[in-house]
Short mmCIF file of C-alpha atoms in Angstrom, two decimals:
data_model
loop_
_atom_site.label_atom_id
_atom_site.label_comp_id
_atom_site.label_asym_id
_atom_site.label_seq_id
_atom_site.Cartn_x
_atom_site.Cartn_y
_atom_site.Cartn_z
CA UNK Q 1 106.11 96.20 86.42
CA UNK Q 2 103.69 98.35 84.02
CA UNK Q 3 104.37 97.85 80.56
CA UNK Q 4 105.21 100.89 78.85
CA UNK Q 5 102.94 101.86 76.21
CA UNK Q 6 102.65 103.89 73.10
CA UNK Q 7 99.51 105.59 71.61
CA UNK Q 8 100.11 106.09 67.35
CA UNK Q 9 97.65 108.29 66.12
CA UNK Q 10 97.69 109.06 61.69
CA UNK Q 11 95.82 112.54 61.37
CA UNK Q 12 95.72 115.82 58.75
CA UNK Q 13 96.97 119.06 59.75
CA UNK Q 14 93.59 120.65 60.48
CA UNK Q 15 92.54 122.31 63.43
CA UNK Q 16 90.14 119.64 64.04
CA UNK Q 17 92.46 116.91 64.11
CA UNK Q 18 94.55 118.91 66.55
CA UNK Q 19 91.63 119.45 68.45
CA UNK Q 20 91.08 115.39 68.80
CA UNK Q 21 94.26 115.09 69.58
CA UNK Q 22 94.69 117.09 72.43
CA UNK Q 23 91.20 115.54 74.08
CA UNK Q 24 93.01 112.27 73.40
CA UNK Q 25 95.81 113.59 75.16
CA UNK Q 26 93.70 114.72 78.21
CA UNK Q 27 91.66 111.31 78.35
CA UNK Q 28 94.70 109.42 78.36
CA UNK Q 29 96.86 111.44 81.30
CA UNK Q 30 93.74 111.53 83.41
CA UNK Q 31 93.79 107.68 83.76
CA UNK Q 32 96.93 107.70 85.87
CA UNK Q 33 99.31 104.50 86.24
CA UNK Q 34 101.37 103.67 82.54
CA UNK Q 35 99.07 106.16 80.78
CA UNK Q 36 100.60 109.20 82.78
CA UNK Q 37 103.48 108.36 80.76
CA UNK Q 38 102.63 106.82 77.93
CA UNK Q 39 103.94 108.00 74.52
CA UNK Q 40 101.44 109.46 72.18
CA UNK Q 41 102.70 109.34 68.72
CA UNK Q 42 101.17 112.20 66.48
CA UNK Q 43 101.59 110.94 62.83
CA UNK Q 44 100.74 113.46 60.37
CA UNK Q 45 100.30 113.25 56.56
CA UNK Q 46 99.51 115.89 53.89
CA UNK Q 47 103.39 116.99 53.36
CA UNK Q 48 103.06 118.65 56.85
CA UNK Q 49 105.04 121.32 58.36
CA UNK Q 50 105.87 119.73 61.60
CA UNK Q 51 107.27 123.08 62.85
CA UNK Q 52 104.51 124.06 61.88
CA UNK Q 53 102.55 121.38 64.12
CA UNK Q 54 104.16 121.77 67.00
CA UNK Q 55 103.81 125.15 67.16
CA UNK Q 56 100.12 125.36 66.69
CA UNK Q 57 99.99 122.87 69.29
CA UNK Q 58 102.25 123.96 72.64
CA UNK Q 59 100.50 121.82 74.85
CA UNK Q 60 102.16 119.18 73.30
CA UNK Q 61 105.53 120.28 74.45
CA UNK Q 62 106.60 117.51 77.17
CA UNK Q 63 108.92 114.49 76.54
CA UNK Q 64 105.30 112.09 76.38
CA UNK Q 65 104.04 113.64 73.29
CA UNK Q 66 106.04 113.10 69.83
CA UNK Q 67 105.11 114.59 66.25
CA UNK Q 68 106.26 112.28 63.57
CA UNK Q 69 106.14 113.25 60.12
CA UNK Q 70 105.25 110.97 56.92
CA UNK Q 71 107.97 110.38 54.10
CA UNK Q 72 106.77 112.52 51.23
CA UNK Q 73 107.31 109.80 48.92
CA UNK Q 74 105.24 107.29 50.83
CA UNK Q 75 102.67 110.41 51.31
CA UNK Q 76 102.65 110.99 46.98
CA UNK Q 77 102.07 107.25 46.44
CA UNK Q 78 99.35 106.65 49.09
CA UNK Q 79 97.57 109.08 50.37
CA UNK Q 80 95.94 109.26 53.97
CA UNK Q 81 96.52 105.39 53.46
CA UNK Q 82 99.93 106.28 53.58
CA UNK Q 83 99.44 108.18 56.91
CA UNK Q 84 97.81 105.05 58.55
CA UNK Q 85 100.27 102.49 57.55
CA UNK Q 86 103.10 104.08 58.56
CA UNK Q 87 102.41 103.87 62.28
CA UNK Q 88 103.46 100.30 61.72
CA UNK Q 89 107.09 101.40 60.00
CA UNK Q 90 108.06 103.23 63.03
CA UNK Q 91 110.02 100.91 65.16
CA UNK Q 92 108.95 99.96 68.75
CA UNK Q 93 111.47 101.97 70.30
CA UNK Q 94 111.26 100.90 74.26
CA UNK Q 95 107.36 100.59 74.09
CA UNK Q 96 106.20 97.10 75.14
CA UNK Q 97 102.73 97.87 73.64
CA UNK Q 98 101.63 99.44 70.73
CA UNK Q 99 97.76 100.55 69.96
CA UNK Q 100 96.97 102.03 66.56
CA UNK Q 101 94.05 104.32 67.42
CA UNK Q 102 91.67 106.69 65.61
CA UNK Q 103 91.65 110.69 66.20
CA UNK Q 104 88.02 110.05 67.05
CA UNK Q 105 88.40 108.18 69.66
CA UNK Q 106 88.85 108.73 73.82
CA UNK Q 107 90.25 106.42 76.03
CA UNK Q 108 87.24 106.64 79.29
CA UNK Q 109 88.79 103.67 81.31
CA UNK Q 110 91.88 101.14 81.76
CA UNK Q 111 93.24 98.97 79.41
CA UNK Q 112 94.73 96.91 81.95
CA UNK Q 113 93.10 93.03 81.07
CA UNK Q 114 95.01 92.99 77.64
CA UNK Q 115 98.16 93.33 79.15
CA UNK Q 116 98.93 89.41 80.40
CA UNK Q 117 98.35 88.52 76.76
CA UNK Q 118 100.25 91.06 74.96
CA UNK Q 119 103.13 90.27 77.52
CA UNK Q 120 103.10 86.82 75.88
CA UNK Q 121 106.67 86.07 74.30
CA UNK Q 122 104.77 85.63 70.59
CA UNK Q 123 103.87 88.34 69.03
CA UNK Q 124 100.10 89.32 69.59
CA UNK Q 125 97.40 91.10 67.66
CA UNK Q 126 94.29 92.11 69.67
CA UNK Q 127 91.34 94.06 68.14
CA UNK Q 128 87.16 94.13 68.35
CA UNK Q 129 85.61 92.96 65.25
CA UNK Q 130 84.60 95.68 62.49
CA UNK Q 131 80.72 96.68 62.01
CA UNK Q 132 80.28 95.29 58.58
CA UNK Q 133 81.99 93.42 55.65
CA UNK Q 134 84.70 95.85 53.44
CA UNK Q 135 83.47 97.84 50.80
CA UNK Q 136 84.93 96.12 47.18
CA UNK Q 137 85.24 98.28 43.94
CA UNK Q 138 87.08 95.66 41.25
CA UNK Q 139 85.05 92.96 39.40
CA UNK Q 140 87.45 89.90 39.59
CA UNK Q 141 87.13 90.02 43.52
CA UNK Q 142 84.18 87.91 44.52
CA UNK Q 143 82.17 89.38 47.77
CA UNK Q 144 79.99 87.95 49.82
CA UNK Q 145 80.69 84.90 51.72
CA UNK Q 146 83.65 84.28 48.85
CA UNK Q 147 85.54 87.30 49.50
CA UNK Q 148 87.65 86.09 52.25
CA UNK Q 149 88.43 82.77 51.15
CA UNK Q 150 89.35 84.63 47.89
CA UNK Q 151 91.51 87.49 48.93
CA UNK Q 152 93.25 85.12 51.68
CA UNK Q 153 94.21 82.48 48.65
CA UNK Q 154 95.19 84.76 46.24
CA UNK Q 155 97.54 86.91 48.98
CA UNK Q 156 99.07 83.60 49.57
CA UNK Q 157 97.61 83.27 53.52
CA UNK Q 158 95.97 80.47 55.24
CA UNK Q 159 92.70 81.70 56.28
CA UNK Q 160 92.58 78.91 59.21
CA UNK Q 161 89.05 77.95 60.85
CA UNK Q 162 88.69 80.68 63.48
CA UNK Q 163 85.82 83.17 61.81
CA UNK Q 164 83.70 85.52 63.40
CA UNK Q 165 80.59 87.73 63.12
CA UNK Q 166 80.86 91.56 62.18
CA UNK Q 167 80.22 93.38 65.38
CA UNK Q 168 77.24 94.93 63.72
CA UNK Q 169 75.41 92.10 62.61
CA UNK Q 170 72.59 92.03 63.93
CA UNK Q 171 70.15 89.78 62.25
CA UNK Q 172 73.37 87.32 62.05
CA UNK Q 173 72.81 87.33 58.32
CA UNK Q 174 76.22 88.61 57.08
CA UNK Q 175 79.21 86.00 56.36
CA UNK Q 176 81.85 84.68 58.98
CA UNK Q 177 85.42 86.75 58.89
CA UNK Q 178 88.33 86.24 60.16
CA UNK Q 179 90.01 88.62 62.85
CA UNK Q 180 88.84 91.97 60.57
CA UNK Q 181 89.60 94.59 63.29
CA UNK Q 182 88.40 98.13 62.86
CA UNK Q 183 91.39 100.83 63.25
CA UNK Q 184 89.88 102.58 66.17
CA UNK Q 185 91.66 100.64 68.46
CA UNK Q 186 94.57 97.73 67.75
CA UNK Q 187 96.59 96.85 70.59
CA UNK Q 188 99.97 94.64 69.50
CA UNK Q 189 103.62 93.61 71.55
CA UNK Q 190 106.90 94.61 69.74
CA UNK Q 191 106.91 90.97 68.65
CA UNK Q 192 103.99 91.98 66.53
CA UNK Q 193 105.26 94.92 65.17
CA UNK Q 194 107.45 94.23 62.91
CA UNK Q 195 106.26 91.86 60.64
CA UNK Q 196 103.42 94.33 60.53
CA UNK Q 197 105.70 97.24 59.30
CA UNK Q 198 107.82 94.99 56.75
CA UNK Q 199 104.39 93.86 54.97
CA UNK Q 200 102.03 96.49 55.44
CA UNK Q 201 103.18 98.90 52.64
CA UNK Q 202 102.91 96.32 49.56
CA UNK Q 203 100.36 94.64 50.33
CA UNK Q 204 98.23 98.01 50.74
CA UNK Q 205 99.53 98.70 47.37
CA UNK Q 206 98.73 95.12 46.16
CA UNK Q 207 95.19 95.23 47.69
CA UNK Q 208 94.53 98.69 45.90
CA UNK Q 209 95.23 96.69 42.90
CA UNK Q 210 92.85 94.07 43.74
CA UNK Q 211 89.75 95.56 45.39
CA UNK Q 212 90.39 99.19 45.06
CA UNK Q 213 88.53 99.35 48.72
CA UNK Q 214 88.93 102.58 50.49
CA UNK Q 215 88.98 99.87 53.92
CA UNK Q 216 92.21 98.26 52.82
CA UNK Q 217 94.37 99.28 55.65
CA UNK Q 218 92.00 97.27 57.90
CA UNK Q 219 91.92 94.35 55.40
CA UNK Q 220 96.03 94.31 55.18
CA UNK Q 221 95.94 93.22 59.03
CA UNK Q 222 94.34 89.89 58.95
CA UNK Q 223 96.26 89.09 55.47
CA UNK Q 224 99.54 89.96 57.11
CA UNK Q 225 98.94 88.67 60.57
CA UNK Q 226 97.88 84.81 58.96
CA UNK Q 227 100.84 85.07 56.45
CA UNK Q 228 103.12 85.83 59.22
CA UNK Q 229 101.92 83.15 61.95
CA UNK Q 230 100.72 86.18 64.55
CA UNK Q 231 98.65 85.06 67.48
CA UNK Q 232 95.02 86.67 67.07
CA UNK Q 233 92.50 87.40 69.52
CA UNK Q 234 89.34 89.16 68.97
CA UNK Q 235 88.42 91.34 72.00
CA UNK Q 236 85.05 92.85 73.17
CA UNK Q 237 83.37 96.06 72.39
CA UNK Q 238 84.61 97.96 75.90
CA UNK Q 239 87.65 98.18 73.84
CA UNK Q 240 86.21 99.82 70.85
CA UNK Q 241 82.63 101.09 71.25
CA UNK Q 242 80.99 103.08 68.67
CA UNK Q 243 78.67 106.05 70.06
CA UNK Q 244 76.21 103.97 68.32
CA UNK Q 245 73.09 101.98 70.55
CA UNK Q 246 72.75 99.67 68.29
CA UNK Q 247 76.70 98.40 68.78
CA UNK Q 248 76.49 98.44 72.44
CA UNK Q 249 73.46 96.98 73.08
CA UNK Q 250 74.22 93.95 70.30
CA UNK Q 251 77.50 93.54 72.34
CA UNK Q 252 75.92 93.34 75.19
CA UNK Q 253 77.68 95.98 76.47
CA UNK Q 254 76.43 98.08 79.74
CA UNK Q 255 76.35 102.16 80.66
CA UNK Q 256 79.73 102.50 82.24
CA UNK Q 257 81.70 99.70 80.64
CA UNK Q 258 83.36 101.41 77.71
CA UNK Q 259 86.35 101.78 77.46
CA UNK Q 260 87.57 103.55 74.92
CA UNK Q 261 84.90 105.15 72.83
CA UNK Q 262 84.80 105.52 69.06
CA UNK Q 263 82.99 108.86 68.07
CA UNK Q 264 82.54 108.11 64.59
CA UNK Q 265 78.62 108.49 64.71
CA UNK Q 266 77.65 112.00 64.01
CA UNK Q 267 74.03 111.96 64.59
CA UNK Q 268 74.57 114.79 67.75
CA UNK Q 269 78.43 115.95 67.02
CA UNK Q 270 80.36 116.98 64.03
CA UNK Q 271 83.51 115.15 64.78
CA UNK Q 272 85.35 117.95 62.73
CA UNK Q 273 84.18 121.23 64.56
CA UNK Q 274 82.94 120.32 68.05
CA UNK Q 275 86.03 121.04 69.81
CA UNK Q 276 86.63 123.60 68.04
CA UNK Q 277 86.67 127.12 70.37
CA UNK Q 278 83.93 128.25 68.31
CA UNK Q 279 82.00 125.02 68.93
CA UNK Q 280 82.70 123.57 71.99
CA UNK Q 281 80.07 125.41 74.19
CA UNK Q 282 77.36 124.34 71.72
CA UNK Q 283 78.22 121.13 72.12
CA UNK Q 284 78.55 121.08 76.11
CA UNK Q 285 74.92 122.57 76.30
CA UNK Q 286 73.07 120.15 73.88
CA UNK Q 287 70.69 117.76 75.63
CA UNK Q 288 72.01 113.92 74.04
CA UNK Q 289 69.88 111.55 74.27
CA UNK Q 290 72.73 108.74 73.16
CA UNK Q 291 74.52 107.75 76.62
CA UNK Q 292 77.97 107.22 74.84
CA UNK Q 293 77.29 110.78 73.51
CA UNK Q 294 76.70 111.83 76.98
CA UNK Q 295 80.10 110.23 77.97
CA UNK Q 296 81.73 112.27 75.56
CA UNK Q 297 80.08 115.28 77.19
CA UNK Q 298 81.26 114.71 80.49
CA UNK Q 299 85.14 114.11 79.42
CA UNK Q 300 84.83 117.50 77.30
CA UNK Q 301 83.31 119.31 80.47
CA UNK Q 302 86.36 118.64 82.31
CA UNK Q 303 88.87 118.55 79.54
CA UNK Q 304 86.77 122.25 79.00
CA UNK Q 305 88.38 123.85 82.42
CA UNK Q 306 91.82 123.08 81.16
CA UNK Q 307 91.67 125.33 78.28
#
């Protein structure tokens, strides 16, 4: 049996983000199988009028698709931090799968080979490796190749022996890490879950404290995941490709092998406007001359006729 899934999304009220959201939507439906009916969770910040929301969004009115609105007090003490993190306070419900993803991203294939290990009876944390070491703002937190070892003894976490290379380093000049997943795409079992949600809000608060790094939502996981004995496995770039030739082609990954793509580059979009009604023609007719771009272009043509 197909495991049920469930898409969690942390976004603004802007027409932008609505925009994302509905090409997210259309990516996701077109795939067929447990994405047909997968639940996308809309979670939206900002002290948001979700009557609001829904309204301005009536596509979104089927039993797959559920706006969920942040707590103004966890809102007032953290921000769009506060958005992100509280995917993971939301309980599982009857999804077997959960996958924190980015507004900027589109799901262009399957899934399907991380679902024998996140049907494991421990709970599982699966992710691709982020580009580049976390930005640090406070003094008394060493960086370079200290930082982890540092942050992982004073958070009170075995770091273990399992490190790996940033995804974008290139020159392989850059510290080992341990499993330091970027937030486009995180894939977890229920099992997972909740340790997640019990830890994730203090110890964003504590890490504000202690590095002040605007990346501490993505730091929280490994801390939390080590603390709490999680199982960890680091997957390839198909599962989290930047529109970026530079990440491909270091992860040795081929035209046609992505599967969910991470628009964050904005050499040939603006990942604010283009789907915009006002901007989405522009973008259709521009010549790209970055394939993932030209991905993006082809799921925007069709999701273009459904408008």
């Amino acid at each position: 049996m197909a495991p049920h899934l469930e898409f969690r999304i942390p976004i603004s009220p802007t027409d932008g983000f609505f925009a994302q959201v509905r090409l997210f939507n259309f990516a996701l439906r077109r795939l067929g199988g447990p994405y047909a009916g997968a639940c996308l969770r809309v979670v939206i910040g900002d002290h948001c009028d979700l009557d609001a929301a829904r309204r301005a969004n009536p596509w979104s009115e089927c039993d797959h698709v559920i706006w969920d609105r942040v707590p103004d007090a966890m809102f007032e003490e953290a921000d769009i931090w506060g958005t992100a993190n509280w995917r993971l306070s939301i309980p599982a419900g009857d999804a077997d799968i959960v996958i924190l993803s980015d507004a900027d991203t589109v799901m262009l294939r399957d899934i399907d080979p991380l679902f024998d290990d996140l049907a494991r009876d421990e709970p599982m944390l699966l992710g691709h490796m982020a580009h580049y070491p976390p930005p640090i703002n406070r003094d008394d937190i060493p960086g370079g190749l200290e930082f982890w070892p540092a942050i992982f003894d004073r958070y009170g976490a075995p770091l273990g022996e399992r490190l790996h290379r940033y995804s974008m380093d290139v020159d392989g000049s850059l510290p080992l890490a341990p499993a330091y997943f970027n937030l486009g795409f995180v894939a977890m079992n229920r099992l997972a879950l909740e340790p997640l949600g019990l830890d994730i809000h203090w110890t964003d608060a504590w890490l504000k404290r202690r590095t002040g790094s605007h990346m501490r939502c993505q730091i929280a996981l490994p801390l939390i995941a080590h603390r709490r004995g999680l199982t960890i496995k680091c997957i390839d770039a198909a599962y989290n490709s930047a529109n970026d030739p530079i990440h491909y082609a270091h992860n040795n990954l081929a035209p046609g092998e992505i599967r969910v793509l991470h628009y964050l580059r904005e050499t040939e979009l603006d990942r604010r406007t283009f789907l915009l009604p006002s901007h989405i023609d522009a973008f259709l007719a521009r010549d790209m001359t970055v394939s993932a771009n030209r991905d993006l272009q082809q799921l925007v043509r069709l999701y273009r006729e459904t408008l």
